[in-house]
Tab-separated table of C-alpha atoms and ligand atoms in Angstrom:
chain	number	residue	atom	x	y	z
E	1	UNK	CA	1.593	-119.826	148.026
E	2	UNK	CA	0.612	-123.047	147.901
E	3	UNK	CA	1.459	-125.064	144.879
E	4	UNK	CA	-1.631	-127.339	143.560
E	5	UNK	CA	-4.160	-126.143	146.379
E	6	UNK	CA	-6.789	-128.817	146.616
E	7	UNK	CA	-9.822	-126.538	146.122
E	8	UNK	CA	-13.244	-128.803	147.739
E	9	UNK	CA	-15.804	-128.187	146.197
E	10	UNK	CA	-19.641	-129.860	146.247
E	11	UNK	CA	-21.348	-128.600	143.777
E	12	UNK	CA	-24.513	-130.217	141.341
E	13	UNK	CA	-23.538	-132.012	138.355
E	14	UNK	CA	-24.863	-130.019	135.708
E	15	UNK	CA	-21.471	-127.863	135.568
E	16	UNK	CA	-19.044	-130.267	137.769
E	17	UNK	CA	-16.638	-131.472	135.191
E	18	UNK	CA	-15.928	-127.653	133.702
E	19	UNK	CA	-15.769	-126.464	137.194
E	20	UNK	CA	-13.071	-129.482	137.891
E	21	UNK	CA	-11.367	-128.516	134.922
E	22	UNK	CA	-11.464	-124.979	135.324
E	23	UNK	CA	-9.589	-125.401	138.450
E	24	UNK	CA	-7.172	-127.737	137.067
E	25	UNK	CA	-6.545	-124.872	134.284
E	26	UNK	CA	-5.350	-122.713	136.474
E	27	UNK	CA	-2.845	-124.550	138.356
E	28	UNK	CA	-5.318	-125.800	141.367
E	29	UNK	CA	-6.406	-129.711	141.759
E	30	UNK	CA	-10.359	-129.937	142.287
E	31	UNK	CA	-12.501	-132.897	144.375
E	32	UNK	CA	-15.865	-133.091	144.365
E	33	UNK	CA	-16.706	-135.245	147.131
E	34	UNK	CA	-19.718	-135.059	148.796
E	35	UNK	CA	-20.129	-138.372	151.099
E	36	UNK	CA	-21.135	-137.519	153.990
E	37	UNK	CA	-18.449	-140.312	155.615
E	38	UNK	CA	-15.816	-138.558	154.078
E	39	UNK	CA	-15.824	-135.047	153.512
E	40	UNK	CA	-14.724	-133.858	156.847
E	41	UNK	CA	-11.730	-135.490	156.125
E	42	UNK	CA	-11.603	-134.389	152.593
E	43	UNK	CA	-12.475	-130.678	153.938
E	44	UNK	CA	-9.596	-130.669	156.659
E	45	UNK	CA	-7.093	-131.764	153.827
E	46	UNK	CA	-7.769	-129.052	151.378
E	47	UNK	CA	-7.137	-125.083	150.728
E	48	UNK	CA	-10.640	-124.296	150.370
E	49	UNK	CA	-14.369	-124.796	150.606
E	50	UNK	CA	-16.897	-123.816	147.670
E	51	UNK	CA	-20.315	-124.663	147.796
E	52	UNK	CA	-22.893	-124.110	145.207
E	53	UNK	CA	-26.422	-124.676	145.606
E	54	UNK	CA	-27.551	-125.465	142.156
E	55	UNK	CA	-29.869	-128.544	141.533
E	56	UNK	CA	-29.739	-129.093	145.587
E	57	UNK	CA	-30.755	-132.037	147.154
E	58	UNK	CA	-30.687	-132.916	150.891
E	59	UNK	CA	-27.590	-135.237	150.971
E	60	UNK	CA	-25.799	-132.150	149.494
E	61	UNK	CA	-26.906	-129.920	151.761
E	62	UNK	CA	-25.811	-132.204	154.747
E	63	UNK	CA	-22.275	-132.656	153.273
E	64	UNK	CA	-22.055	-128.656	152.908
E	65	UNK	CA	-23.220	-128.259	156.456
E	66	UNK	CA	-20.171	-131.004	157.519
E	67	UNK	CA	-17.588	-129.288	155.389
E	68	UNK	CA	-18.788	-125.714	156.826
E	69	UNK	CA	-18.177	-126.756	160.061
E	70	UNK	CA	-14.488	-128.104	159.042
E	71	UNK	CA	-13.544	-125.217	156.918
E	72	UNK	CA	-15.086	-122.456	159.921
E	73	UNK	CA	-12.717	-124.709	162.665
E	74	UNK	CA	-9.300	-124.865	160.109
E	75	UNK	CA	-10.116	-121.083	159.015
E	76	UNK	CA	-10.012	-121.942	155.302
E	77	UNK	CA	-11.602	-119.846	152.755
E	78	UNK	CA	-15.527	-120.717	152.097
E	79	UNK	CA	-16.984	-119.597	148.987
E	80	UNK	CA	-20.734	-119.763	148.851
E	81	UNK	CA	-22.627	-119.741	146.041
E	82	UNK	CA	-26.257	-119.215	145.507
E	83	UNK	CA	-27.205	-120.636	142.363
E	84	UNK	CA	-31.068	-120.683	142.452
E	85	UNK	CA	-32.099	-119.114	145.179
E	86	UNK	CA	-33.950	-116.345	143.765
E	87	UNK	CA	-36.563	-119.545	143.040
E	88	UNK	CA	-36.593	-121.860	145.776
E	89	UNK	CA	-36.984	-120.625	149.395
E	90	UNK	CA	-35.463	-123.775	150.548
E	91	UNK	CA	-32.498	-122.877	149.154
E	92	UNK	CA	-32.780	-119.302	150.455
E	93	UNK	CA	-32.968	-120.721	153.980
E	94	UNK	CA	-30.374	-122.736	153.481
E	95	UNK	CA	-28.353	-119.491	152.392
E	96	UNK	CA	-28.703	-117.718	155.527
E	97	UNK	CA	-28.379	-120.481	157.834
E	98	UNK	CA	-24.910	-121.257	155.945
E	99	UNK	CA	-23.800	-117.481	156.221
E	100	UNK	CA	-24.583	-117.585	159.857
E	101	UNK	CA	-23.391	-120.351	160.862
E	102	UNK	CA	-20.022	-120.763	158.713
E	103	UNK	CA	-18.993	-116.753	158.081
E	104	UNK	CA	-18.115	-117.623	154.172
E	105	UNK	CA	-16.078	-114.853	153.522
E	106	UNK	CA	-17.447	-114.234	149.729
E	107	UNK	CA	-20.888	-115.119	148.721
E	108	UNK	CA	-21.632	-115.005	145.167
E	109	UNK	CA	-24.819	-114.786	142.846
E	110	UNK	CA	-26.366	-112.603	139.599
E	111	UNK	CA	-28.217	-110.030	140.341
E	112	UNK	CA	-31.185	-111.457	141.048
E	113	UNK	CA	-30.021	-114.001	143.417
E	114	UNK	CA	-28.381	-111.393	145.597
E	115	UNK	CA	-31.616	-109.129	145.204
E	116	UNK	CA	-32.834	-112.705	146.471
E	117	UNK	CA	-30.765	-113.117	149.576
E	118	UNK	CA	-31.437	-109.422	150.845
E	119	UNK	CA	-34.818	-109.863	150.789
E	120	UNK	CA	-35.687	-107.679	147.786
E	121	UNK	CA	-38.457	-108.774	144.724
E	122	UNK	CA	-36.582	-110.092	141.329
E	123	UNK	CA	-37.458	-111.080	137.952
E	124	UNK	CA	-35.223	-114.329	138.161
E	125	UNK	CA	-35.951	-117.082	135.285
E	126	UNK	CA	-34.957	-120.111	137.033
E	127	UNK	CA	-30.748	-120.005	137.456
E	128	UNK	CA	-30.850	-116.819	134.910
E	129	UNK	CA	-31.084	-113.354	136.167
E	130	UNK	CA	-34.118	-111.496	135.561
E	131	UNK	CA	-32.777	-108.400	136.457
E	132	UNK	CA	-29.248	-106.308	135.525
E	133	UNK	CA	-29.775	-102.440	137.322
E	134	UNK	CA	-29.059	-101.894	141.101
E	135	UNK	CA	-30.753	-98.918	143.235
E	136	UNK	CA	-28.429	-97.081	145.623
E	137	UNK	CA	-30.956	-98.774	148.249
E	138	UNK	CA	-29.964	-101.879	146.934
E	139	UNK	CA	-26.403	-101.443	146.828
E	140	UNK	CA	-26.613	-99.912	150.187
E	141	UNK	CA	-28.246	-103.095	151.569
E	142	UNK	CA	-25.182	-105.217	150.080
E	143	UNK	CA	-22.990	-103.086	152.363
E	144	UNK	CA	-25.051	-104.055	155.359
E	145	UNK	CA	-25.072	-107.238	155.007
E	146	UNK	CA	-21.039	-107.476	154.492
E	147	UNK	CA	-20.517	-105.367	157.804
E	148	UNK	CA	-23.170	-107.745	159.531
E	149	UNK	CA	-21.490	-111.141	158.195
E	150	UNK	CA	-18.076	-110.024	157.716
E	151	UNK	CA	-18.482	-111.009	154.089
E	152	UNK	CA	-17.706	-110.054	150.307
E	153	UNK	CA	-20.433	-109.817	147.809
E	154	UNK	CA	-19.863	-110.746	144.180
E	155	UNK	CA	-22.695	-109.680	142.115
E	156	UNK	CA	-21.949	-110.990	138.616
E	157	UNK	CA	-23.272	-109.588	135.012
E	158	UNK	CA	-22.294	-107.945	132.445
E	159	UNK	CA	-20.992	-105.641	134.761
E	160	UNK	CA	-19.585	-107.721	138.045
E	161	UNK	CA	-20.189	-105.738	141.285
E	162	UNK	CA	-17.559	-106.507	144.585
E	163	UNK	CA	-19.125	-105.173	147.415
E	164	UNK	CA	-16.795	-105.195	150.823
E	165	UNK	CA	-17.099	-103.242	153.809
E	166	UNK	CA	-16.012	-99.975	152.602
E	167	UNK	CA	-16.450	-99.858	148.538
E	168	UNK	CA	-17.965	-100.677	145.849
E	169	UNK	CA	-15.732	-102.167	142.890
E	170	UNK	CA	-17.250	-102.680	138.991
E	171	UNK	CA	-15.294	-105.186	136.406
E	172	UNK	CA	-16.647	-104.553	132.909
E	173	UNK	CA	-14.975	-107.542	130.767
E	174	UNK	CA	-16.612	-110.031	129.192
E	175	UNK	CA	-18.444	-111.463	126.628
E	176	UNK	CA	-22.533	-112.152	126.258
E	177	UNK	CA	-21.566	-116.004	125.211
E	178	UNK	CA	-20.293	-116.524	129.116
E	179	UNK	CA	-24.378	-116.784	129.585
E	180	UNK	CA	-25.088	-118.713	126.696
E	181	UNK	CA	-22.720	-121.842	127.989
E	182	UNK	CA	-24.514	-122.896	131.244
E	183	UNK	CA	-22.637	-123.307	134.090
E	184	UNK	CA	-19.952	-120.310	133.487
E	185	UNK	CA	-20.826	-118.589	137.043
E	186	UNK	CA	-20.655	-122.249	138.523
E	187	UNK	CA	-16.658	-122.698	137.031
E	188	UNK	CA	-16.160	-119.318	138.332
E	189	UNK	CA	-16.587	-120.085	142.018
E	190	UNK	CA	-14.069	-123.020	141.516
E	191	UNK	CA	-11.695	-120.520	140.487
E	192	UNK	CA	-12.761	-117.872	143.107
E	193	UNK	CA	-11.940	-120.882	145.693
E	194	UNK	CA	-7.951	-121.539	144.093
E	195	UNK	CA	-7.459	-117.669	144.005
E	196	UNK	CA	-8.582	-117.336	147.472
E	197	UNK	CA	-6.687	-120.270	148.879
E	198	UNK	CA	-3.537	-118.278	147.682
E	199	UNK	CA	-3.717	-114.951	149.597
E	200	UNK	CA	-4.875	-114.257	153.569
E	201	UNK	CA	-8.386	-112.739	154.055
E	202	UNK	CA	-6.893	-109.153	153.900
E	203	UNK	CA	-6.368	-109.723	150.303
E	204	UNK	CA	-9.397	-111.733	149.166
E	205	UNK	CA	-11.153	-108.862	147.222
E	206	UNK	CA	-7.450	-108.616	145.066
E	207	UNK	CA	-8.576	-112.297	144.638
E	208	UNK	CA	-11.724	-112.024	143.801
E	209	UNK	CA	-9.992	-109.042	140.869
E	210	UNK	CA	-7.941	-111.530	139.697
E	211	UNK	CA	-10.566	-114.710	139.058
E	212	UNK	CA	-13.272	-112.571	138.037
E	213	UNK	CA	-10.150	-110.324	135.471
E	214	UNK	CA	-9.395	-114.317	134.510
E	215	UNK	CA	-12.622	-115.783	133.467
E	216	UNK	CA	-14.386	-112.648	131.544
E	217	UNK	CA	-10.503	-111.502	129.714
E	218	UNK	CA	-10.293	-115.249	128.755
E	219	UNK	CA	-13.829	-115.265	127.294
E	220	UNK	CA	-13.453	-111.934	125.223
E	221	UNK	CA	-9.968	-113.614	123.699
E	222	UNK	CA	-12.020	-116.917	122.641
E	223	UNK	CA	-15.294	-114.792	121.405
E	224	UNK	CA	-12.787	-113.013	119.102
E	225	UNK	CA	-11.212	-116.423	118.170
E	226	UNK	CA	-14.272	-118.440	117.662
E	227	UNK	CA	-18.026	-118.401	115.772
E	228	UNK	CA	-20.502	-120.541	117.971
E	229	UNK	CA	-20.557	-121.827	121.332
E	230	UNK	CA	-19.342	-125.388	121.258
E	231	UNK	CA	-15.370	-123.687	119.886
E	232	UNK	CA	-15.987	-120.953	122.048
E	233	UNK	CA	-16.695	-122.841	125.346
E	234	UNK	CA	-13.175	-125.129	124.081
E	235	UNK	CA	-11.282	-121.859	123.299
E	236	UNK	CA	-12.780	-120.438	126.908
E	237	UNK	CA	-10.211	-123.162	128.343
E	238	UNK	CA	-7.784	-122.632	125.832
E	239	UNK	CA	-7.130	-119.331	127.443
E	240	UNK	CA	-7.988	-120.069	131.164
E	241	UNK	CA	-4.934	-122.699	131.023
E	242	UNK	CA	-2.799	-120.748	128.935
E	243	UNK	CA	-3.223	-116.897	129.523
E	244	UNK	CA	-0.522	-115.279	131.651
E	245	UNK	CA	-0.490	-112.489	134.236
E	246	UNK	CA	0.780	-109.871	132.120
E	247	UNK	CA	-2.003	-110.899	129.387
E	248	UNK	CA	-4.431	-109.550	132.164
E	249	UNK	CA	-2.914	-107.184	133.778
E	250	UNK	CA	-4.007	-103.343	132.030
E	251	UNK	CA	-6.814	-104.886	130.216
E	252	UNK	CA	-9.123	-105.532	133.966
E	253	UNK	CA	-11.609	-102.419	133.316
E	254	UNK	CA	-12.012	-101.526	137.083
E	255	UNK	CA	-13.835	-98.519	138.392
E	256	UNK	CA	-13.852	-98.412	142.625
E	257	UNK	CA	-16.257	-95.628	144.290
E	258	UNK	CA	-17.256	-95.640	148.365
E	259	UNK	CA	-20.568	-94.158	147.376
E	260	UNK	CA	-23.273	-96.080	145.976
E	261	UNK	CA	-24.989	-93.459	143.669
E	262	UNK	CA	-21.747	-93.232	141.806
E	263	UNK	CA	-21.965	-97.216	140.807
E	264	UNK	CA	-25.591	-96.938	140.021
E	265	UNK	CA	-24.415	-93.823	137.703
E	266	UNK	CA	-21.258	-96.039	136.381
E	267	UNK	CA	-23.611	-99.041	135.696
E	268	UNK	CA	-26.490	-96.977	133.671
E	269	UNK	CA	-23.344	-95.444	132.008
E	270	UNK	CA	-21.842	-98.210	130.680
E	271	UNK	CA	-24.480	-101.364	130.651
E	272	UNK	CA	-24.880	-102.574	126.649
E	273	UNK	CA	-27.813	-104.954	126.724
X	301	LIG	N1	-23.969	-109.925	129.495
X	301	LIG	C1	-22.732	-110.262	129.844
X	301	LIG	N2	-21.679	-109.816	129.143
X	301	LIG	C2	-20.441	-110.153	129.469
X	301	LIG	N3	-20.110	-110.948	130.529
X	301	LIG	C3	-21.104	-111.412	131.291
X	301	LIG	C4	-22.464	-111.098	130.989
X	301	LIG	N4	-23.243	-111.689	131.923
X	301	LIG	C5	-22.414	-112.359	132.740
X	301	LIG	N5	-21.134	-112.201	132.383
X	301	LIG	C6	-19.960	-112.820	133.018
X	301	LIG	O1	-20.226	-114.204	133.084
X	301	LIG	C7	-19.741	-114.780	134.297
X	301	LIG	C8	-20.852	-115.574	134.956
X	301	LIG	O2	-21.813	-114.666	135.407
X	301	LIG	P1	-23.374	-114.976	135.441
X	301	LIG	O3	-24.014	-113.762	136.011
X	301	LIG	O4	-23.836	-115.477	134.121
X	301	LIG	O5	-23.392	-116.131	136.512
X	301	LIG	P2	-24.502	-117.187	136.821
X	301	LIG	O6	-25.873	-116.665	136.494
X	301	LIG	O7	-24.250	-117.661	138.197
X	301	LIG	O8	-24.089	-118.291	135.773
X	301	LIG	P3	-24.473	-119.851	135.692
X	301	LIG	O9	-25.872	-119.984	136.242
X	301	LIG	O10	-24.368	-120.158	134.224
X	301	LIG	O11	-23.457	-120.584	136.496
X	301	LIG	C9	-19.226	-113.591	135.126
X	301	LIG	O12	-17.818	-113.628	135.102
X	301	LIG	C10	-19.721	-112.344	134.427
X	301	LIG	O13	-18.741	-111.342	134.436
X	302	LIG	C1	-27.847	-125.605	138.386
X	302	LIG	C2	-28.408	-125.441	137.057
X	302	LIG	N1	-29.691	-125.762	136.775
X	302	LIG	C3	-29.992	-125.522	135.519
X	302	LIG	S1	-28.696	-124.931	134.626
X	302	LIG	C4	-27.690	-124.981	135.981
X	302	LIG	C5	-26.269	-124.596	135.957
X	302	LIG	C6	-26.051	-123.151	135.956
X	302	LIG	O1	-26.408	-122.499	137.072
């Protein structure tokens, strides 16, 4: 375990400070650098690569491509994220060629960005999901596209989906005001990053448990503690710096099936909205 992992990330600036400090919350020390001079360096220094695609622009896209490259040669974890992509083709294209060419080994979205990335019509508004229920065609789709990029899926919601080669894995904590403070998927991949720079790739989904188990048990302790969103987004990082393991552990509402039809049953079962 390394102590203070620097965790790389480029990301836009609508969420970059709460992503920094999210990171620093939890015991990992973020930079955001994204000079194309410098972040090979900056890549080849540090415990992990996340890159989000929000707000893209060019330069960013070069920088992710010259940290990919670092990260795939030093074997460090890359986390991509695909903020927008259910809206912008450029920065579906950008998606794939990133999978392909630097094997991330978790790629994240909502549901309507990974409907996006396999290929499949969504309802997306803008960075928001559009849609929330997955067909066992859909789900089965995920799986393909793990085996064929060696790759986790996080499907986030009210009901997070892990899909890896072999199962399926739901995580139903969490509270509605995680989408009414922009950004909170963003601050999650910064977190994804420090918990995957602790473990080796055989345990990234217990990883990916733990940061999602983090963020959404955190939330539902500041919803209960707060009224609006300005003290709940404060209390949010209360509880991300403060809450400790055995605060977590027994309240993570996990359900793991291998087949597909038992998720979609699972999700229909237990979806609120
Ligand atoms: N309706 C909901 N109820 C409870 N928790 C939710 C709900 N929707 C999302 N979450 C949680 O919020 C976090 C962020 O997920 P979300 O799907 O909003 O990401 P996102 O769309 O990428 O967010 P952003 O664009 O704000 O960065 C996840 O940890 C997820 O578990
Ligand atoms: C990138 C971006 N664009 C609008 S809001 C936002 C942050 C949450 O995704």
């Amino acid at each position: 375990m390394i102590k203070k992992p620097l965790i790389h990330y480029i990301t836009h600036p609508i969420a970059m400070t709460d992503c920094a400090n999210a990171i620093l919350a939890i015991g990992g020390s973020p930079i955001m650098a994204e000079h194309h001079a410098e972040v090979q360096d900056i890549t080849a220094k540090s415990s992990a690569l996340v890159v989000n695609l929000g707000n893209t622009t060019d330069y960013r896209m070069q920088a992710m491509r010259l940290s990919g490259q670092v990260a795939l040669e030093k074997r460090l974890p890359i986390v991509l994220d695909l903020t927008g992509i259910a809206v912008s083709s450029l920065r579906r294209t950008f998606a794939h060629d990133f999978i392909t060419m630097f094997s991330p080994q978790l790629v994240k979205g909502n549901v309507s960005e990974i409907l996006a990335l396999l290929a499949f019509a969504t309802q997306a508004n803008g960075v928001d999901t559009g849609d929330n229920h997955l067909t066992t065609e859909q789900l089965m789709k995920m799986r393909s596209f793990c085996q064929a990029h060696s790759c986790i899926l996080l499907v986030t919601g009210e009901i997070d989906v892990i899909v890896d080669l072999g199962r399926f894995i739901c995580l139903k904590n969490g509270s509605d005001k995680l989408i009414q403070v922009t950004g909170t998927g963003c601050l999650l991949s910064g977190m994804l990053g420090y918990f995957l720079s602790q473990v080796s790739d055989l345990e990234t989904v217990d990883a990916v448990v733990k940061a999602v188990g983090l963020l959404t048990i955190a939330s539902e302790y500041a919803d209960k503690n707060t009224a609006g969103l300005g003290s709940f987004k404060a209390s949010l990082f209360d509880y991300l710096g403060n809450l400790k393991p055995n605060q977590i552990k027994g309240k993570i509402l996990y359900f793991e099936r291998q087949m597909p039809q038992d998720i979609v049953r699972y999700r229909k079962d237990n979806w609120h909205e």
